[in-house]
Amino acid sequence: MANLNKSSIFIDCPTKSNNHIIVVAEAMPDRNDVLYHNSVIKQNAYERFEPGVFEVFKTKKSVYHHRGMSQEGKVIEQNVTPIIYNNRVIAALIMEKDISNQLLEENKMKALTEATYTLSQIVSHPSEKQLFFSDMIDESLFDIDQDLIIRYFNLTAEKLVKDIVGIDCKMGLSFVELFPNIEEMLTDGQVITIKERKLQGHYFQVKCIRLFDDLGNVSGHIIMLHDITDLKEKEKELVSKSVALREVHHRVKNNLQTVASLLRLQMRRGIPDESKHYFEESLNRILSIASVYEVILDGAYADQVDIGKLIIKIGDMLVSTGNTQRLHIHYDIQESFYLPSNIAVSVALVANELITNCVTHAFNHQEEGHIDVVFGKNNKTGKLVLMVQDDGQKEQGEYKQSFGLNIINTITENDLEGKFTIDRNHLGTLGKVVFDDWGSH
């Protein structure tokens, strides 16, 4: 029975003193949110907390939807029926439900009803100060009755009707005849409805508040219209600029890939062996910059780049086209960081040079190598940190003055306003770039 009704079931019996009753049996539903966490058998119940149960003992009649307080202090709804033997109530069968949430919603609705009633009184029977207040607000305000007839409007609403509909606003006019596409908001049964509507080429945020009288009956609606046309136009401009910016990114990416294709073509047609290395490095730098725009075009933002995704894209490209050794690259990207495209280009070049140095120089004396790339934010300093660690066995000064490291130094200091360090440790070589967070989110 408890599972069937999703309620707690009890049998209570009277005591000799008759000033309280005692629980003799219980059954709980198979649910996590049970009404009682501990057994209440042999516990006493008192009339001030469960008046419905005591009424059954007194009248021999069932009571339904009676409210009380449980032994654990929860507001409950009780349905109680007497168990009669020899024309005497010997026990009561009780079904209880926790209505704490229901009571909370009822209190909210009561407060909302009182608030809307007060608002209705202010609008329907305003004092001079209240009239002045309603004309001070930016929204066009209408008070309409239950038949959707206008019974009050402020100065902003009067101007709106004149501008949009082309007639003078008067009390007694049908609101839905003036604004037919708002009618469904008045009949949807909601106490408060907020939607956007287009009226005669203008965009409005429409707020509809249902009003109640002191008996809780619907007495009308307050309608407020806020002109958001300028906001909508700015949104359209932003969308247009976003589309144009994405097209620019697309063309930049295509142009960079065209340059890369020309370099590949030149390399296939033959170049001196001593120049091949420089062509490959230049090609990788171009492709790293192109990766910035590929990540932008794959993402949801017009000019923001997911730096973690960018670093992974560059690292995978460099390892797959690198030396013949077996190279393994691992990434530890803390979370998604988005930076503007101009900053992302600088980060892309830095990441390219750091990983290229590992691929090119770190593993000349071994057949297999590992590269660990870490990117994230230092919570103490708030700065972003990019670290590239290899397990190569090269000497400390082997590429200390390379062109790639000069690129990292220059970009880190001038473009990222950060700091670059490179050091040997027990694993191999660690390159580290620390720079400010340029607006990641």
Short mmCIF file of C-alpha atoms in Angstrom, two decimals, residues 12-312:
data_model
loop_
_atom_site.label_atom_id
_atom_site.label_comp_id
_atom_site.label_asym_id
_atom_site.label_seq_id
_atom_site.Cartn_x
_atom_site.Cartn_y
_atom_site.Cartn_z
CA ASP A 12 -1.91 4.61 15.66
CA CYS A 13 -3.69 3.46 18.82
CA PRO A 14 -5.00 5.50 21.76
CA THR A 15 -3.39 5.34 25.19
CA LYS A 16 -5.11 5.09 28.55
CA SER A 17 -4.56 8.77 29.27
CA ASN A 18 -6.16 9.75 25.92
CA ASN A 19 -3.95 12.86 25.77
CA HIS A 20 -1.72 11.25 23.17
CA ILE A 21 -1.64 8.28 20.82
CA ILE A 22 1.11 5.79 20.00
CA VAL A 23 2.38 4.42 16.70
CA VAL A 24 2.10 0.60 16.60
CA ALA A 25 2.81 -0.19 12.91
CA GLU A 26 4.42 1.49 9.92
CA ALA A 27 5.19 0.93 6.23
CA MET A 28 7.44 3.13 4.10
CA PRO A 29 7.57 3.37 0.28
CA ASP A 30 10.67 2.22 -1.59
CA ARG A 31 11.97 5.74 -2.27
CA ASN A 32 15.08 7.72 -1.40
CA ASP A 33 13.14 10.78 -0.21
CA VAL A 34 11.22 8.97 2.55
CA LEU A 35 9.27 11.00 5.08
CA TYR A 36 10.99 9.40 8.09
CA HIS A 37 14.62 8.37 8.28
CA ASN A 38 14.12 6.43 11.53
CA SER A 39 11.35 4.15 12.74
CA VAL A 40 8.57 5.90 14.68
CA ILE A 41 7.04 2.75 16.17
CA LYS A 42 6.32 3.22 19.91
CA GLN A 43 6.66 6.99 19.53
CA ASN A 44 3.89 9.26 20.79
CA ALA A 45 1.86 11.68 18.68
CA TYR A 46 0.06 14.70 20.12
CA GLU A 47 -3.08 16.54 19.06
CA ARG A 48 -1.37 19.88 18.52
CA PHE A 49 0.81 18.27 15.82
CA GLU A 50 -1.69 15.81 14.29
CA PRO A 51 -5.18 17.21 14.92
CA GLY A 52 -6.67 15.20 12.05
CA VAL A 53 -5.87 11.88 13.72
CA PHE A 54 -7.45 12.92 17.01
CA GLU A 55 -10.54 14.16 15.15
CA VAL A 56 -11.01 10.65 13.76
CA PHE A 57 -10.89 9.14 17.25
CA LYS A 58 -13.48 11.67 18.43
CA THR A 59 -15.91 11.61 15.48
CA LYS A 60 -15.39 8.07 14.10
CA LYS A 61 -15.28 9.70 10.65
CA SER A 62 -12.47 9.76 8.09
CA VAL A 63 -10.63 13.00 7.37
CA TYR A 64 -8.85 13.83 4.13
CA HIS A 65 -6.09 16.27 3.15
CA HIS A 66 -5.55 17.33 6.75
CA ARG A 67 -2.28 19.04 7.53
CA GLY A 68 -0.04 18.29 10.46
CA MET A 69 3.54 18.08 11.69
CA SER A 70 5.58 14.86 11.67
CA GLN A 71 7.80 13.62 14.51
CA GLU A 72 10.78 14.87 12.45
CA GLY A 73 9.33 18.36 12.05
CA LYS A 74 8.12 18.10 8.44
CA VAL A 75 4.83 19.53 7.21
CA ILE A 76 2.63 16.60 6.21
CA GLU A 77 -0.74 15.96 4.61
CA GLN A 78 -2.74 13.17 6.25
CA ASN A 79 -5.63 11.02 5.10
CA VAL A 80 -6.96 9.18 8.15
CA THR A 81 -9.66 6.51 8.48
CA PRO A 82 -10.87 4.90 11.71
CA ILE A 83 -10.53 1.21 12.55
CA ILE A 84 -13.72 0.37 14.46
CA TYR A 85 -14.44 -2.65 16.67
CA ASN A 86 -17.63 -3.04 18.69
CA ASN A 87 -18.62 0.49 17.74
CA ARG A 88 -15.41 1.87 19.25
CA VAL A 89 -12.40 3.37 17.44
CA ILE A 90 -9.54 1.12 18.45
CA ALA A 91 -6.99 2.51 15.97
CA ALA A 92 -6.51 4.87 13.06
CA LEU A 93 -5.04 4.03 9.65
CA ILE A 94 -2.96 7.01 8.49
CA MET A 95 -1.48 7.81 5.09
CA GLU A 96 1.05 10.66 5.16
CA LYS A 97 2.83 12.67 2.45
CA ASP A 98 5.55 15.29 2.81
CA ILE A 99 4.14 18.56 1.44
CA SER A 100 7.01 20.86 2.44
CA ASN A 101 7.77 21.72 -1.20
CA GLN A 102 4.09 22.14 -2.00
CA LEU A 103 3.70 24.50 0.95
CA LEU A 104 6.72 26.49 -0.21
CA GLU A 105 5.18 26.89 -3.67
CA GLU A 106 1.85 27.89 -2.12
CA ASN A 107 3.60 30.58 -0.06
CA LYS A 108 5.38 31.83 -3.17
CA MET A 109 2.07 31.98 -5.05
CA LYS A 110 0.44 33.76 -2.12
CA ALA A 111 3.22 36.35 -2.05
CA LEU A 112 3.00 36.75 -5.82
CA THR A 113 -0.78 37.13 -5.64
CA GLU A 114 -0.44 39.80 -2.95
CA ALA A 115 2.22 41.60 -5.00
CA THR A 116 0.14 41.57 -8.17
CA TYR A 117 -2.92 42.72 -6.21
CA THR A 118 -0.91 45.64 -4.82
CA LEU A 119 0.36 46.44 -8.31
CA SER A 120 -3.20 46.29 -9.61
CA GLN A 121 -4.35 48.74 -6.94
CA ILE A 122 -1.49 51.13 -7.72
CA VAL A 123 -2.28 51.11 -11.43
CA SER A 124 -6.07 51.01 -11.23
CA HIS A 125 -6.41 53.57 -8.42
CA PRO A 126 -3.17 55.56 -8.48
CA SER A 127 -2.40 58.51 -6.30
CA GLU A 128 -0.78 61.59 -7.79
CA LYS A 129 2.69 60.35 -6.79
CA GLN A 130 2.02 56.93 -8.31
CA LEU A 131 0.80 58.51 -11.54
CA PHE A 132 4.00 60.49 -11.74
CA PHE A 133 6.03 57.32 -11.11
CA SER A 134 4.34 55.35 -13.91
CA ASP A 135 5.14 58.12 -16.36
CA MET A 136 8.79 58.12 -15.29
CA ILE A 137 9.51 54.53 -16.35
CA ASP A 138 10.89 53.74 -19.80
CA GLU A 139 8.44 50.93 -20.53
CA SER A 140 5.06 51.47 -22.13
CA LEU A 141 2.65 50.39 -19.38
CA PHE A 142 -0.92 49.22 -19.91
CA ASP A 143 -3.42 48.04 -17.31
CA ILE A 144 -6.16 45.91 -18.88
CA ASP A 145 -9.14 44.17 -17.30
CA GLN A 146 -10.16 40.52 -17.57
CA ASP A 147 -11.89 41.30 -20.89
CA LEU A 148 -8.60 42.72 -22.25
CA ILE A 149 -9.95 46.28 -22.27
CA ILE A 150 -7.52 49.11 -21.48
CA ARG A 151 -8.30 50.82 -18.19
CA TYR A 152 -5.02 52.71 -17.73
CA PHE A 153 -1.88 53.60 -19.73
CA ASN A 154 1.13 55.83 -19.08
CA LEU A 155 2.56 58.57 -21.30
CA THR A 156 5.10 56.23 -22.90
CA ALA A 157 2.30 53.82 -23.83
CA GLU A 158 0.27 56.69 -25.29
CA LYS A 159 3.20 57.66 -27.53
CA LEU A 160 3.77 54.03 -28.52
CA VAL A 161 0.18 53.56 -29.72
CA LYS A 162 0.39 56.81 -31.68
CA ASP A 163 3.69 55.82 -33.32
CA ILE A 164 2.96 52.14 -33.97
CA VAL A 165 -0.80 51.97 -34.53
CA GLY A 166 -1.38 55.55 -35.68
CA ILE A 167 -4.32 56.36 -33.39
CA ASP A 168 -4.82 58.08 -30.05
CA CYS A 169 -4.78 55.67 -27.11
CA LYS A 170 -7.93 55.83 -25.00
CA MET A 171 -9.31 53.96 -22.03
CA GLY A 172 -11.92 51.46 -23.13
CA LEU A 173 -10.06 50.36 -26.27
CA SER A 174 -9.43 46.66 -26.84
CA PHE A 175 -5.76 45.94 -26.20
CA VAL A 176 -5.67 42.93 -28.55
CA GLU A 177 -7.07 45.02 -31.40
CA LEU A 178 -4.10 47.34 -30.98
CA PHE A 179 -1.56 44.52 -30.53
CA PRO A 180 -3.06 41.25 -31.83
CA ASN A 181 0.20 39.30 -31.75
CA ILE A 182 0.40 39.71 -27.96
CA GLU A 183 -2.97 38.06 -27.30
CA GLU A 184 -1.56 34.54 -26.79
CA MET A 185 0.58 35.86 -23.91
CA LEU A 186 -2.61 36.95 -22.14
CA THR A 187 -4.28 33.56 -22.44
CA ASP A 188 -1.40 31.15 -21.72
CA GLY A 189 -2.34 30.76 -18.05
CA GLN A 190 1.05 31.98 -16.77
CA VAL A 191 1.26 34.49 -13.93
CA ILE A 192 4.31 36.17 -15.50
CA THR A 193 5.30 35.86 -19.16
CA ILE A 194 8.26 37.57 -20.83
CA LYS A 195 8.75 37.30 -24.59
CA GLU A 196 10.03 39.28 -27.55
CA ARG A 197 7.63 40.50 -30.21
CA LYS A 198 7.98 42.45 -33.45
CA LEU A 199 5.45 45.25 -33.91
CA GLN A 200 5.39 47.33 -37.08
CA GLY A 201 9.11 46.90 -37.71
CA HIS A 202 10.07 47.52 -34.08
CA TYR A 203 11.27 44.89 -31.60
CA PHE A 204 9.87 44.86 -28.07
CA GLN A 205 10.43 42.89 -24.92
CA VAL A 206 6.90 42.27 -23.64
CA LYS A 207 6.21 41.53 -19.98
CA CYS A 208 2.75 40.26 -19.09
CA ILE A 209 1.79 40.08 -15.39
CA ARG A 210 -1.52 38.52 -14.40
CA LEU A 211 -3.38 40.47 -11.68
CA PHE A 212 -5.55 39.07 -8.89
CA ASP A 213 -8.15 40.64 -6.63
CA ASP A 214 -8.17 40.20 -2.85
CA LEU A 215 -10.07 36.90 -3.27
CA GLY A 216 -7.43 35.48 -5.58
CA ASN A 217 -9.51 35.80 -8.74
CA VAL A 218 -7.95 37.06 -11.99
CA SER A 219 -8.78 40.74 -12.35
CA GLY A 220 -6.69 41.71 -15.36
CA HIS A 221 -3.14 42.12 -16.60
CA ILE A 222 -0.30 44.59 -16.49
CA ILE A 223 1.49 44.80 -19.85
CA MET A 224 4.90 46.45 -20.18
CA LEU A 225 6.60 46.90 -23.54
CA HIS A 226 10.27 47.87 -23.76
CA ASP A 227 11.63 48.92 -27.16
CA ILE A 228 14.74 46.83 -27.91
CA THR A 229 15.00 47.73 -31.59
CA ASP A 230 18.41 49.40 -31.16
CA LEU A 231 19.69 46.34 -29.31
CA LYS A 232 18.44 44.05 -32.07
CA GLU A 233 20.08 46.22 -34.73
CA LYS A 234 23.37 46.09 -32.85
CA GLU A 235 23.03 42.30 -32.62
CA LYS A 236 22.56 42.17 -36.39
CA GLU A 237 25.63 44.35 -36.87
CA LEU A 238 27.66 42.07 -34.63
CA VAL A 239 26.46 39.03 -36.57
CA SER A 240 27.38 40.72 -39.86
CA LYS A 241 30.80 41.68 -38.51
CA SER A 242 31.25 38.16 -37.19
CA VAL A 243 30.44 36.68 -40.59
CA ALA A 244 32.79 39.14 -42.30
CA LEU A 245 35.56 38.40 -39.80
CA ARG A 246 35.19 34.66 -40.33
CA GLU A 247 35.43 35.23 -44.07
CA VAL A 248 38.66 37.18 -43.52
CA HIS A 249 40.02 34.33 -41.39
CA HIS A 250 39.04 31.86 -44.10
CA ARG A 251 40.90 33.83 -46.76
CA VAL A 252 43.99 34.28 -44.58
CA LYS A 253 44.04 30.53 -43.93
CA ASN A 254 43.70 29.79 -47.66
CA ASN A 255 46.47 32.26 -48.53
CA LEU A 256 48.82 30.72 -45.95
CA GLN A 257 48.07 27.25 -47.25
CA THR A 258 48.78 28.49 -50.78
CA VAL A 259 52.19 29.78 -49.66
CA ALA A 260 52.82 26.43 -47.93
CA SER A 261 51.89 24.60 -51.13
CA LEU A 262 54.34 26.73 -53.12
CA LEU A 263 57.11 25.90 -50.63
CA ARG A 264 56.32 22.19 -50.91
CA LEU A 265 56.33 22.44 -54.69
CA GLN A 266 59.73 24.13 -54.62
CA MET A 267 61.07 21.46 -52.25
CA ARG A 268 59.85 18.67 -54.54
CA ARG A 269 61.44 20.30 -57.59
CA GLY A 270 64.77 20.25 -55.83
CA ILE A 271 66.69 22.48 -53.46
CA PRO A 272 70.24 22.23 -52.08
CA ASP A 273 70.54 19.86 -49.13
CA GLU A 274 71.89 22.64 -46.92
CA SER A 275 68.70 24.66 -47.60
CA LYS A 276 66.17 21.88 -47.05
CA HIS A 277 66.16 22.29 -43.27
CA TYR A 278 65.35 26.00 -43.54
CA PHE A 279 62.53 25.35 -46.02
CA GLU A 280 61.02 22.78 -43.64
CA GLU A 281 61.21 25.16 -40.68
CA SER A 282 59.61 27.98 -42.69
CA LEU A 283 56.89 25.60 -43.89
CA ASN A 284 56.09 24.54 -40.32
CA ARG A 285 55.90 28.15 -39.16
CA ILE A 286 53.45 28.99 -41.93
CA LEU A 287 51.32 25.92 -41.17
CA SER A 288 51.34 26.77 -37.45
CA ILE A 289 49.95 30.22 -38.19
CA ALA A 290 47.39 28.67 -40.55
CA SER A 291 46.35 26.36 -37.70
CA VAL A 292 45.19 29.42 -35.74
CA TYR A 293 42.61 30.22 -38.40
CA GLU A 294 41.59 26.59 -38.81
CA VAL A 295 40.82 26.41 -35.08
CA ILE A 296 38.85 29.68 -35.28
CA LEU A 297 36.79 28.42 -38.21
CA ASP A 298 36.09 25.14 -36.40
CA GLY A 299 34.95 26.95 -33.25
CA ALA A 300 31.95 29.00 -32.19
CA TYR A 301 33.72 32.35 -31.72
CA ALA A 302 34.48 34.84 -34.45
CA ASP A 303 37.93 35.87 -33.24
CA GLN A 304 38.71 33.67 -30.24
CA VAL A 305 41.01 30.65 -30.40
CA ASP A 306 40.96 27.56 -28.19
CA ILE A 307 44.68 27.56 -27.30
CA GLY A 308 44.74 23.99 -26.02
CA LYS A 309 43.24 22.70 -29.26
CA LEU A 310 45.70 24.84 -31.23
CA ILE A 311 48.75 23.48 -29.37
CA ILE A 312 47.61 19.88 -29.90
#
